[in-house]
Coordinates of C-alpha atoms in Angstrom, one line a residue:
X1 CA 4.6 -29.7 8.4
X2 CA 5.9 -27.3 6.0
X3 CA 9.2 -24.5 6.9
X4 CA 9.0 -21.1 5.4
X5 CA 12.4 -19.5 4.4
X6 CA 13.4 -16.5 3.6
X7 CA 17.2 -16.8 2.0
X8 CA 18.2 -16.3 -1.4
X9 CA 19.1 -18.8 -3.8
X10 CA 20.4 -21.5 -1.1
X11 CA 19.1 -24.8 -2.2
X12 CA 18.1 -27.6 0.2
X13 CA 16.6 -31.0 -0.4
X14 CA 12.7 -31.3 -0.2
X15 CA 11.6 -33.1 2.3
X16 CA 11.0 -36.9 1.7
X17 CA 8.3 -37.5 4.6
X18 CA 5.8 -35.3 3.1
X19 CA 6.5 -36.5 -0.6
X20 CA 6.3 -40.5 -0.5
X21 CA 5.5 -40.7 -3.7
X22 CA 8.5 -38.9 -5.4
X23 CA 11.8 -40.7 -6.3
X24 CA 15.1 -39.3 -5.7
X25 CA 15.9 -36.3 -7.3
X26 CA 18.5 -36.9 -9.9
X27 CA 21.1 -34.9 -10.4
X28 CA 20.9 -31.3 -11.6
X29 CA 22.3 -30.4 -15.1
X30 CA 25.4 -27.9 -14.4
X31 CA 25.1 -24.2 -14.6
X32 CA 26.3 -22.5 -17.2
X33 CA 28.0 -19.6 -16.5
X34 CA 25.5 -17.2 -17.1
X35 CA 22.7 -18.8 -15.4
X36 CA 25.1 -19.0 -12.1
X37 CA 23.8 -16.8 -9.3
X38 CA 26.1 -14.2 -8.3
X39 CA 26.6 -14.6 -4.4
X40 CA 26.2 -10.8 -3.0
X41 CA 26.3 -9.4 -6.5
X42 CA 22.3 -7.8 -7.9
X43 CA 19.4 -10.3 -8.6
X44 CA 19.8 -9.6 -12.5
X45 CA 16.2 -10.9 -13.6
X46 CA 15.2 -12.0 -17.4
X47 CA 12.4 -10.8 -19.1
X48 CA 9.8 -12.9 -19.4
X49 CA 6.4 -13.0 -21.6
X50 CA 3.3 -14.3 -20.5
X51 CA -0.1 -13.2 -19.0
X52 CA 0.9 -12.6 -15.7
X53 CA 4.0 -10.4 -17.4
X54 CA 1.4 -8.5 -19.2
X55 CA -0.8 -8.5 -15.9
X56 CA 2.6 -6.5 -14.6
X57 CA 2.8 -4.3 -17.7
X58 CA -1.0 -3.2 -17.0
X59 CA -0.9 -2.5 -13.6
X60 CA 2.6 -0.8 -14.3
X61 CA 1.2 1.6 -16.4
X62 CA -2.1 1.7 -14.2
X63 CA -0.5 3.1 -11.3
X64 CA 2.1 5.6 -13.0
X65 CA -0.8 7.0 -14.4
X66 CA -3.0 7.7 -11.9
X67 CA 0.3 8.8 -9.9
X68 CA 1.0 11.2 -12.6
X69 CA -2.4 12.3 -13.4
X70 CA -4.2 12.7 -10.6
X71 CA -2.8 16.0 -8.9
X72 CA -4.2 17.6 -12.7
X73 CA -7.6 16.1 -12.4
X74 CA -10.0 19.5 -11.7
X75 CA -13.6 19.4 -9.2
X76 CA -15.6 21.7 -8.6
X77 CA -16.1 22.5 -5.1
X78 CA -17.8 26.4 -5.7
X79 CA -16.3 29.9 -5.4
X80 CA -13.5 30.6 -3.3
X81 CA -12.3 26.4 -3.1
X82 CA -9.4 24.8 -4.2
X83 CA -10.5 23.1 -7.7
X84 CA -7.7 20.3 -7.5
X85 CA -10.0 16.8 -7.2
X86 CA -6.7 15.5 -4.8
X87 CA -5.4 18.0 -2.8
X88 CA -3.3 17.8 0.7
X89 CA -3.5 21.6 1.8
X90 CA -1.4 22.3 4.9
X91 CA -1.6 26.0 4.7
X92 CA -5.7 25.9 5.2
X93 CA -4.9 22.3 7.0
X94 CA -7.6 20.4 4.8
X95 CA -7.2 17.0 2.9
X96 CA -9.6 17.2 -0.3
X97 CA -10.7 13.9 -2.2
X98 CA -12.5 14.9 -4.6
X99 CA -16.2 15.8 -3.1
X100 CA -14.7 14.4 0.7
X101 CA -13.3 17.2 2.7
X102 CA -11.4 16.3 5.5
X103 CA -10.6 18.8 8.7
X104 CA -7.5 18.3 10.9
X105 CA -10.2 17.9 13.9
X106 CA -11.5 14.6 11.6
X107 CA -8.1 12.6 11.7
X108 CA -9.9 9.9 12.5
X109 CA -11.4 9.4 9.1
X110 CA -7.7 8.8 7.9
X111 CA -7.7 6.2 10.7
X112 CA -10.2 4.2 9.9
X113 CA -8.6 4.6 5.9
X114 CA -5.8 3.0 7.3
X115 CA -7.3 0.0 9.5
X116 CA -9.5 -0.6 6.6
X117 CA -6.3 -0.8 4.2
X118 CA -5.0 -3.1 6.3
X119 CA -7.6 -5.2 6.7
X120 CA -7.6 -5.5 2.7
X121 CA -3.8 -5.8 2.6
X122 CA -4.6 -9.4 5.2
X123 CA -7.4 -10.1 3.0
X124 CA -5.3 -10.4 -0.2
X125 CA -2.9 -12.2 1.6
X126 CA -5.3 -14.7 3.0
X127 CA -6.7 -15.3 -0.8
X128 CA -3.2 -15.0 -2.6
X129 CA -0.5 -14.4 -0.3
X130 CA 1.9 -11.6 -1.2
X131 CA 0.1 -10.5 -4.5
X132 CA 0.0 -6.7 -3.3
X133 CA 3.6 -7.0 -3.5
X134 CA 4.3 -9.1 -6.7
X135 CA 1.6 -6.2 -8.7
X136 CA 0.7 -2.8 -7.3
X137 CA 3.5 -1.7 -4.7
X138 CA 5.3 1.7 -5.5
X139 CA 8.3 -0.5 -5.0
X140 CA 7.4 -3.2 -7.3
X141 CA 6.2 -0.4 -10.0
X142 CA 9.0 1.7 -9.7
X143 CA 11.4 -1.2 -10.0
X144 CA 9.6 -2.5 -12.9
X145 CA 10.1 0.6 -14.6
X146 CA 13.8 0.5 -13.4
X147 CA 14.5 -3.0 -14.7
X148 CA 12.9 -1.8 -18.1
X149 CA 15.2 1.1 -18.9
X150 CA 18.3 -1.1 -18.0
X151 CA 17.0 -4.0 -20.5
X152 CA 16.3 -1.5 -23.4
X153 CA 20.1 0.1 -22.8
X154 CA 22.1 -2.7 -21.7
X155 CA 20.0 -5.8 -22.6
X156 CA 18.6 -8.5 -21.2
X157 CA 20.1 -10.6 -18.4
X158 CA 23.0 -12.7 -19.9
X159 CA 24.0 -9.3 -22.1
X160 CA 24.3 -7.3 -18.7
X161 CA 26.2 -9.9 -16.9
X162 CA 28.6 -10.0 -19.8
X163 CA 28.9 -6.7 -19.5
X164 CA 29.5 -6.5 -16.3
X165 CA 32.4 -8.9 -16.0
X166 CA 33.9 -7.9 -19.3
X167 CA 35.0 -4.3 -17.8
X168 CA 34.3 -0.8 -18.4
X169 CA 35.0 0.6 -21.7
X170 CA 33.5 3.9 -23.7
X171 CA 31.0 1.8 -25.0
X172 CA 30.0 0.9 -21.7
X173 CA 30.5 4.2 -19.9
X174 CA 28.1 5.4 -22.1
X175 CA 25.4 3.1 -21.4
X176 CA 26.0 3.3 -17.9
X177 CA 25.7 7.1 -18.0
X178 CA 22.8 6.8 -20.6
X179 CA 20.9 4.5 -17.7
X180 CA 21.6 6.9 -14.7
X181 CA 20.6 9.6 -16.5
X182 CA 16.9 7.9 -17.5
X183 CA 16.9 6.5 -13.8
X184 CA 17.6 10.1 -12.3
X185 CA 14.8 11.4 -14.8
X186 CA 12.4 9.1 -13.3
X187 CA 13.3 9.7 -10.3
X188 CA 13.1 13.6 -10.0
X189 CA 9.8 13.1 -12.3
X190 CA 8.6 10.9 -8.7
X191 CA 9.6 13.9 -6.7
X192 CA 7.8 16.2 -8.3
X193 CA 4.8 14.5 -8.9
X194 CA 4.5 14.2 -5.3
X195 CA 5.1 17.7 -4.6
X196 CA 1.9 18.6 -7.3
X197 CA -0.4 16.8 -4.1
X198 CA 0.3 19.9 -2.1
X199 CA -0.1 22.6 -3.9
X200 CA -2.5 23.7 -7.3
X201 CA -0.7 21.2 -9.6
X202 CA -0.4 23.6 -12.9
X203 CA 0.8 26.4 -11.2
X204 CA 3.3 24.2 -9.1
X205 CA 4.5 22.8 -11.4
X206 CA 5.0 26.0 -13.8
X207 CA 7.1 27.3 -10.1
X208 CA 9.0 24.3 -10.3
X209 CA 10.1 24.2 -14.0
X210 CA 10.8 28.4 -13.5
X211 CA 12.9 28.3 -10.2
X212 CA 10.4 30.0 -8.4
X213 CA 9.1 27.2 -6.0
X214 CA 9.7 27.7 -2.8
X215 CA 13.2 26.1 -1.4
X216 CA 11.0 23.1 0.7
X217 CA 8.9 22.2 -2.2
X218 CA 12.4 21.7 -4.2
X219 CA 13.8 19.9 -0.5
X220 CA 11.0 17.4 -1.0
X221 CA 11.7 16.8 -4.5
X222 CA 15.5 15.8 -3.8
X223 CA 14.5 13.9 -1.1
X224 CA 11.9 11.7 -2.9
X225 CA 14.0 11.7 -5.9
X226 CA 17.1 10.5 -3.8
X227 CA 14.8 7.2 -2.2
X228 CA 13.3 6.7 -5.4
X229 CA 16.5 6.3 -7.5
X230 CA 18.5 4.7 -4.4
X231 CA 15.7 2.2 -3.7
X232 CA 14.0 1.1 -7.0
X233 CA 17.6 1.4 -8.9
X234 CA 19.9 -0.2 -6.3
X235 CA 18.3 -1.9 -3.1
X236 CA 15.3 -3.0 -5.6
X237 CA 14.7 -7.2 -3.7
X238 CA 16.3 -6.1 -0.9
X239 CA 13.8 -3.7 0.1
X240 CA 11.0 -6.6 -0.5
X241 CA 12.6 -8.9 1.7
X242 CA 14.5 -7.3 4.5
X243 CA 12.9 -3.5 4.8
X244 CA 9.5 -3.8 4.3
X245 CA 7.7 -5.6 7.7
X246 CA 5.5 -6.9 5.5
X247 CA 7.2 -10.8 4.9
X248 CA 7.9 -10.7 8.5
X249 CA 4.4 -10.6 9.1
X250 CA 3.7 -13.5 7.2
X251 CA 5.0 -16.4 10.2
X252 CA 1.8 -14.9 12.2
X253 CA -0.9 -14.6 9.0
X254 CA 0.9 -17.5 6.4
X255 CA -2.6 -19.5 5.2
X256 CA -1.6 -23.0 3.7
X257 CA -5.1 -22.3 1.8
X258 CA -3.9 -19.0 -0.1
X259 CA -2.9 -19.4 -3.6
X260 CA 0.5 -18.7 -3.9
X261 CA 2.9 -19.4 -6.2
X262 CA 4.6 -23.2 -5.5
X263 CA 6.1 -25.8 -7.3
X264 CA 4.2 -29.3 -7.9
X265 CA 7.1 -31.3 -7.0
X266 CA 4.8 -34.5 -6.9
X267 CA 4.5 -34.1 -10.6
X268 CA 8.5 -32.5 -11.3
X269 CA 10.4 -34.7 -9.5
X270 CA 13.0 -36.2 -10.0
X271 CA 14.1 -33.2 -12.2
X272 CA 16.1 -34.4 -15.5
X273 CA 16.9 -33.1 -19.1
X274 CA 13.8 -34.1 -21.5
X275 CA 16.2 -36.6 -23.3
X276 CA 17.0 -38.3 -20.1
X277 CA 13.2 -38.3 -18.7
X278 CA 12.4 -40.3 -21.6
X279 CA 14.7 -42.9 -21.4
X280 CA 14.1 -43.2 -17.7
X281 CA 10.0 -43.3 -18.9
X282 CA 10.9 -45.9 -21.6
X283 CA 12.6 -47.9 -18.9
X284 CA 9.8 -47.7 -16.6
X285 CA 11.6 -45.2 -13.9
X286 CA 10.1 -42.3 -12.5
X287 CA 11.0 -39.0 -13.9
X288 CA 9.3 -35.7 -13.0
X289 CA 8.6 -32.8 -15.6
X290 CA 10.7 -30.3 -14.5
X291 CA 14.4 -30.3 -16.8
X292 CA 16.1 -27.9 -13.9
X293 CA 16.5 -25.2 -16.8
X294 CA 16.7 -22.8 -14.0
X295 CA 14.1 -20.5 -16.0
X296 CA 12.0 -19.7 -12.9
X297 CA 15.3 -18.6 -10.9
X298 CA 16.6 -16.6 -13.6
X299 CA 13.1 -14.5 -14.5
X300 CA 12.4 -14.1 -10.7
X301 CA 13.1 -10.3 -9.4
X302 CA 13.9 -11.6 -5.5
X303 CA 16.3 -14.5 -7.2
X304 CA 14.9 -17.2 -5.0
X305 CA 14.1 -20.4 -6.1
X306 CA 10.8 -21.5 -5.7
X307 CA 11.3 -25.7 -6.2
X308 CA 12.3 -25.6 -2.6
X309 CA 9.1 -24.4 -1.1
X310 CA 7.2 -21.4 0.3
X311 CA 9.3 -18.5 0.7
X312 CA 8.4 -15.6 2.7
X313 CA 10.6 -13.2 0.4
X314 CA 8.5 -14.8 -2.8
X315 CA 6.2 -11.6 -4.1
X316 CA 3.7 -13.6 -6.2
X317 CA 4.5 -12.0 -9.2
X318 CA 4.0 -15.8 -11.0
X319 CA 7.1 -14.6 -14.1
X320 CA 8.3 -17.8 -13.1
X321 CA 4.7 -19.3 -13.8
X322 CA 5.5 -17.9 -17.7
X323 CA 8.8 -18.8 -17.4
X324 CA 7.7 -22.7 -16.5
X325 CA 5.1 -22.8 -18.9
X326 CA 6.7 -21.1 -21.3
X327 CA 9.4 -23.7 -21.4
X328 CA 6.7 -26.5 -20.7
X329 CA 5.0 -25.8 -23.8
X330 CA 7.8 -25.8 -26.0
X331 CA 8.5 -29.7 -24.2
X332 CA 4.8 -30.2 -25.2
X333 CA 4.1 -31.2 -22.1
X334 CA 1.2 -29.6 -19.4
X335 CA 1.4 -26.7 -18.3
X336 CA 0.9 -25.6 -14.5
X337 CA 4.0 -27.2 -12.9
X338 CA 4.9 -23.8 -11.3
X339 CA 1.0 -22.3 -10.7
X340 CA -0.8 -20.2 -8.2
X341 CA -1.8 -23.1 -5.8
X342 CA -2.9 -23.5 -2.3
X343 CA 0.0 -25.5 0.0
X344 CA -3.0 -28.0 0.9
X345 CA -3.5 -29.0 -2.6
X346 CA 0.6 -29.5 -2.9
X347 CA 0.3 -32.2 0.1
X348 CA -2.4 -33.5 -1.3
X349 CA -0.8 -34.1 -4.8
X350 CA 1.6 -35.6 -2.8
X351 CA -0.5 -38.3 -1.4
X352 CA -1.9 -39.0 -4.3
X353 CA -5.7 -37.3 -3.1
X354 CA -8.2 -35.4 -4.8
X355 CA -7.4 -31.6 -4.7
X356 CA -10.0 -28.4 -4.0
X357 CA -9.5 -25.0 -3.8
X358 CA -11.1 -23.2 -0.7
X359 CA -10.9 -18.9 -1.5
X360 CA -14.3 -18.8 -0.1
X361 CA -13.7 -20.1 3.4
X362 CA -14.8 -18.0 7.8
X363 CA -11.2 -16.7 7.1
X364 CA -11.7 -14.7 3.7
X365 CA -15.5 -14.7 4.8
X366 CA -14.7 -12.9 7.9
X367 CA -12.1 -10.6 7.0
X368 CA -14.5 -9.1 3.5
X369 CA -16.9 -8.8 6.5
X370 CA -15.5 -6.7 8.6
X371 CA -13.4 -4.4 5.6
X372 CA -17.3 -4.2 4.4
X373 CA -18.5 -3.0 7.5
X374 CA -15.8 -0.6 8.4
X375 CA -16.2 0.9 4.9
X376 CA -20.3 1.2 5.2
X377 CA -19.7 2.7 8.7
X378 CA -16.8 5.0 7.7
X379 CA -19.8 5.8 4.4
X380 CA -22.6 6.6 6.9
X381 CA -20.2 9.0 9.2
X382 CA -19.3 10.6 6.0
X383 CA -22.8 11.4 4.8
X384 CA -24.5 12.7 8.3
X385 CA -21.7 14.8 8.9
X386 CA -22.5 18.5 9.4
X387 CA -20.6 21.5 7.9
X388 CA -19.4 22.2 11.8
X389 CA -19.1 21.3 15.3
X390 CA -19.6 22.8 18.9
X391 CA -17.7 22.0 21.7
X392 CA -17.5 22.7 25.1
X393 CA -14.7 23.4 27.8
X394 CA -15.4 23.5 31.4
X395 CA -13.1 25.7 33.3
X396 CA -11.1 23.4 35.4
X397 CA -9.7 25.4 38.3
X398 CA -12.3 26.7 39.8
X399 CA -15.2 24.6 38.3
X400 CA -17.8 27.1 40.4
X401 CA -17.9 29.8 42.1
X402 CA -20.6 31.5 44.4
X403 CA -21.2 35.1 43.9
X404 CA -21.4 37.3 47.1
X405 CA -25.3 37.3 46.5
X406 CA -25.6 33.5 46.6
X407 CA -25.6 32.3 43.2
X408 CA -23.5 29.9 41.4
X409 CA -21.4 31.0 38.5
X410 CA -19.6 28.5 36.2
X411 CA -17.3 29.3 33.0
X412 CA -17.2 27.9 29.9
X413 CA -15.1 28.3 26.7
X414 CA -17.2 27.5 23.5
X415 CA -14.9 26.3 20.3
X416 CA -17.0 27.0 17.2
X417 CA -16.4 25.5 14.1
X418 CA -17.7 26.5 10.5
X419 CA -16.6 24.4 7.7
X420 CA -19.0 26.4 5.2
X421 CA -17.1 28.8 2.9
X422 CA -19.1 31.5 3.9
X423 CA -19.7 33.7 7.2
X424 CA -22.0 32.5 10.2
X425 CA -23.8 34.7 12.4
X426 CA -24.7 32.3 15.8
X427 CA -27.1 32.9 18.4
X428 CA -25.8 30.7 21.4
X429 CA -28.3 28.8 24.0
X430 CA -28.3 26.8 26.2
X431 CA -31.3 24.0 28.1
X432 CA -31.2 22.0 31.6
X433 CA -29.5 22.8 34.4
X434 CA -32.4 23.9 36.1
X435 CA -33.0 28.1 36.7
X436 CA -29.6 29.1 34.9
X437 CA -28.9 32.1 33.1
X438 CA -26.4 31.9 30.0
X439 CA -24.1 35.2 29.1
X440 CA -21.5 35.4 26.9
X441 CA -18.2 37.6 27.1
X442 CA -18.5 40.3 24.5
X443 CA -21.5 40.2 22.0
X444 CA -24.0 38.0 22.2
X445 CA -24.2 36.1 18.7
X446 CA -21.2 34.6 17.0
X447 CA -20.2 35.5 14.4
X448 CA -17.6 33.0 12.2
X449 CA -15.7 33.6 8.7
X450 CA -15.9 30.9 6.5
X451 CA -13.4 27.7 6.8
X452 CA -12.5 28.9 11.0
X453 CA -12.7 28.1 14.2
X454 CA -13.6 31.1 17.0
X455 CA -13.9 30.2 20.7
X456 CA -15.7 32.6 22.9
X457 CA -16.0 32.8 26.7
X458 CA -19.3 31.6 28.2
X459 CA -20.4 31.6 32.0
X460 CA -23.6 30.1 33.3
X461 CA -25.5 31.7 36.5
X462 CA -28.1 29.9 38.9
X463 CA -29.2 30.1 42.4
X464 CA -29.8 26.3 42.8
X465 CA -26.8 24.7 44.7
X466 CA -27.5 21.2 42.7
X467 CA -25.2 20.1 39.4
X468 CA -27.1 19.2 36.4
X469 CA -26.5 18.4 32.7
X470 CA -26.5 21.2 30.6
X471 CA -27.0 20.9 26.5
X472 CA -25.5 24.4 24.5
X473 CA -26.7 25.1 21.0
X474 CA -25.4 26.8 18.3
X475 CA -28.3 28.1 15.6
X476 CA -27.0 29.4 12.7
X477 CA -29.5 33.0 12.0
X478 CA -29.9 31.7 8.4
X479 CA -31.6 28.6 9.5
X480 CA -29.0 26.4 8.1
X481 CA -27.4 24.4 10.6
X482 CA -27.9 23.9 14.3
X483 CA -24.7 22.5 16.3
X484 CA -25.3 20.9 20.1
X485 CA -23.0 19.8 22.9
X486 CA -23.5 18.5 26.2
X487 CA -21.7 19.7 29.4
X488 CA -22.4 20.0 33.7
X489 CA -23.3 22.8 35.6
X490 CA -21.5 22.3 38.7
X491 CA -22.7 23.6 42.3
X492 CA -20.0 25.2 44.4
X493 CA -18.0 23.8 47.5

């Protein structure tokens, strides 16, 4: 039985039914003032080195690149085409990735994006809980960025809290001003990179810098510049445990199997200094590895502390997993006491019983499955798509009428779509239906500029009184494309 919190910094004991083989813990060492949490002050985290810190550092500057990048990356889609690889075009309603062109009447594409995210958000989570979160989340990224321009103006952690409680002074105005300043840079710089996504990036961009953007483009860039400098600067853990749904998922899709981060307290309890776990070894008592240096709370950017369990706020950013073994090392002892690790192989440790990690497992198995298969079915759609569509609309009231000579009229409306960037003439047929004869309102070819829709009026004329399927087809002149869609001919009352 294992409980899952989700508080801050509030210690309980571990419980002593699922570790028989640990002694009491022994007293902590006291605090000293700078390592004390601050109750409803900021998490203040340290910096840390380490591999996983440099894992954060790569994916940091990862991610701001391709976020700042992109919107300037060039593709060429032919004459007469937007030539931005990434583009979100409202005014032609068209979503370009690279050589993927989406039309608002193919939503559904962005649908199955976002199941198939989804699916690969659980997947992560069943193979290493919240590591989306602790790595490549705009909010982690962003905050990691914040937290870096605070350290190289104010310092690292003890120097800010210092700060902090010794005042304000011109010394420190300055640095506070000097950090705002950078943060509101960053900030605005998140706005308008945003804003390049909807628009030719250069030229935006020159519009922007010149005052000539239009006033929503600059509306946009406040308003993403406001979130980004309120939430990575001042709500920072907050937002990670109480905003985002995301840890309150994790009662429903928590896997004891997933490597998270979690302490071994089978092999660091009882916690003592290193001077007092060897005279307690010399003596023959139990004493655990960990020296309650409070390392792992201190470097940790929610300010939890993970000795006393799995916590659903914990981000899996394993700094405390360099923090540990960065202070294990200089101890010479092993490393690993804080360590990405399944909760099975903690109760294991606990009883003393061989440990095995399971990543492959029907969960992980299952879930790569089905992301696979949405992703080859989403591939397969993309590829036998044609450049346009035919639909049909049956007039609803009347569905048929019969003509004073006996026949049986019914009327159509024919929606036409050409996604080709250059002018269709259509000829317009139609099969089935038995003796019916097809007319359309005006001329009789369609003709349709580039990138549109056109609808045109349609009526079908037969003397039999039966209904029947009916199957109209658009053939483009050229040859090029033929377009089908199935509708009824209805017999009258």
């Amino acid at each position: 039985m294992v409980a899952l919190d989700i508080s801050h910094a509030r210690r309980r004991p571990l419980p002593q039914a699922d570790a028989p083989v640990r002694a009491p813990a022994a007293p902590s060492a006291p605090r000293r003032k700078a390592d004390a949490p601050r109750p409803g002050g900021p998490v203040t985290p340290q910096s840390v080195k380490g591999r996983f810190r440099r894992i954060k550092w790569t994916s940091l500057a990862f991610c701001l690149a391709v976020y700042g990048l992109l919107p300037f990356l060039r593709w060429d889609r032919g004459p007469d085409a937007p030539g931005q690889a990434v583009l979100f075009d409202f005014v032609k309603g068209r979503l370009y990735v690279f050589f993927i062109e989406i039309w608002p009447q193919e939503l559904y594409y962005l649908t199955g994006l976002l199941i198939l995210a989804s699916l690969v958000l659980i997947l992560l989570n069943a193979v290493a809980g919240r590591v989306w979160c602790g790595f490549l989340c705009p909010q982690t990224v962003w905050t990691d960025l914040f937290l870096a321009v605070e350290r190289a103006i104010e310092g690292d952690r003890r120097e800010r809290l210092r700060k902090r409680e010794a005042g304000l002074g011109p010394r420190r105005i300055a640095e506070l001003a000097a950090k705002h300043a950078a943060w509101l840079a960053i900030a605005t710089w998140t706005g308008a990179g945003l804003v390049l996504y909807f628009g030719d990036a250069p030229q935006t961009l020159r519009d922007l810098m010149a005052g000539e953007a239009s006033a929503l483009a600059y509306a946009w860039v406040a308003i993403i510049a406001g979130l980004t400098y309120l939430l990575a600067g001042f709500a920072r853990e907050q937002v990670c445990t109480f905003m985002c749904p995301w840890p309150r998922l994790q009662g429903a899709i928590w896997d004891p199997e997933a490597l998270t981060v979690n302490y071994r307290d089978y092999r660091g309890e009882p916690r003592g200094s290193a001077k007092k776990a060897e005279q307690l070894r010399a003596a023959g008592e139990p004493a655990g590895d960990c020296v309650d240096c409070l390392q792992c709370v201190t470097v940790c950017p929610i300010g939890i502390d993970i000795r006393e369990g799995p916590n659903f706020a914990c981000i899996n950013c394993g700094l405390c997993v360099d923090a540990c073994d960065g202070v294990m090392t200089k101890l010479n002892r092993p490393t690993g006491l804080i360590a990405y690790e399944s909760w099975t192989n903690i109760e294991r440790g606990r009883r003393r019983e061989p440990q095995s990690r399971r990543v492959i497992r029907p969960k992980t198995l299952g879930l790569a499955a089905a992301a696979l298969a949405l992703a080859g079915g989403m591939g397969v759609a993309l590829a036998q798509r044609t450049a346009g569509s035919l639909t049909v609309l049956h007039d609803r009231n009347p569905t048929a009428v019969r003509l004073s000579d006996g026949r049986v009229r019914n009327g159509y409306t024919l929606r036409l779509v050409n996604k080709d960037r250059r002018a269709r003439t259509f000829a317009i047929a139609v099969t089935g239906g038995g003796d019916v004869a097809l007319a359309l309102i005006g001329s009789q070819t369609v003709e349709a500029e580039g990138d549109a829709t056109v609808e045109v009026r349609a009526t079908l004329t037969g003397a039999g009184a039966a209904s029947g399927p009916v199957v109209f087809e658009a053939r483009d002149l050229s040859g090029a494309a033929r377009f089908q869609a199935a509708d009824t001919f209805m017999a009258a009352p």
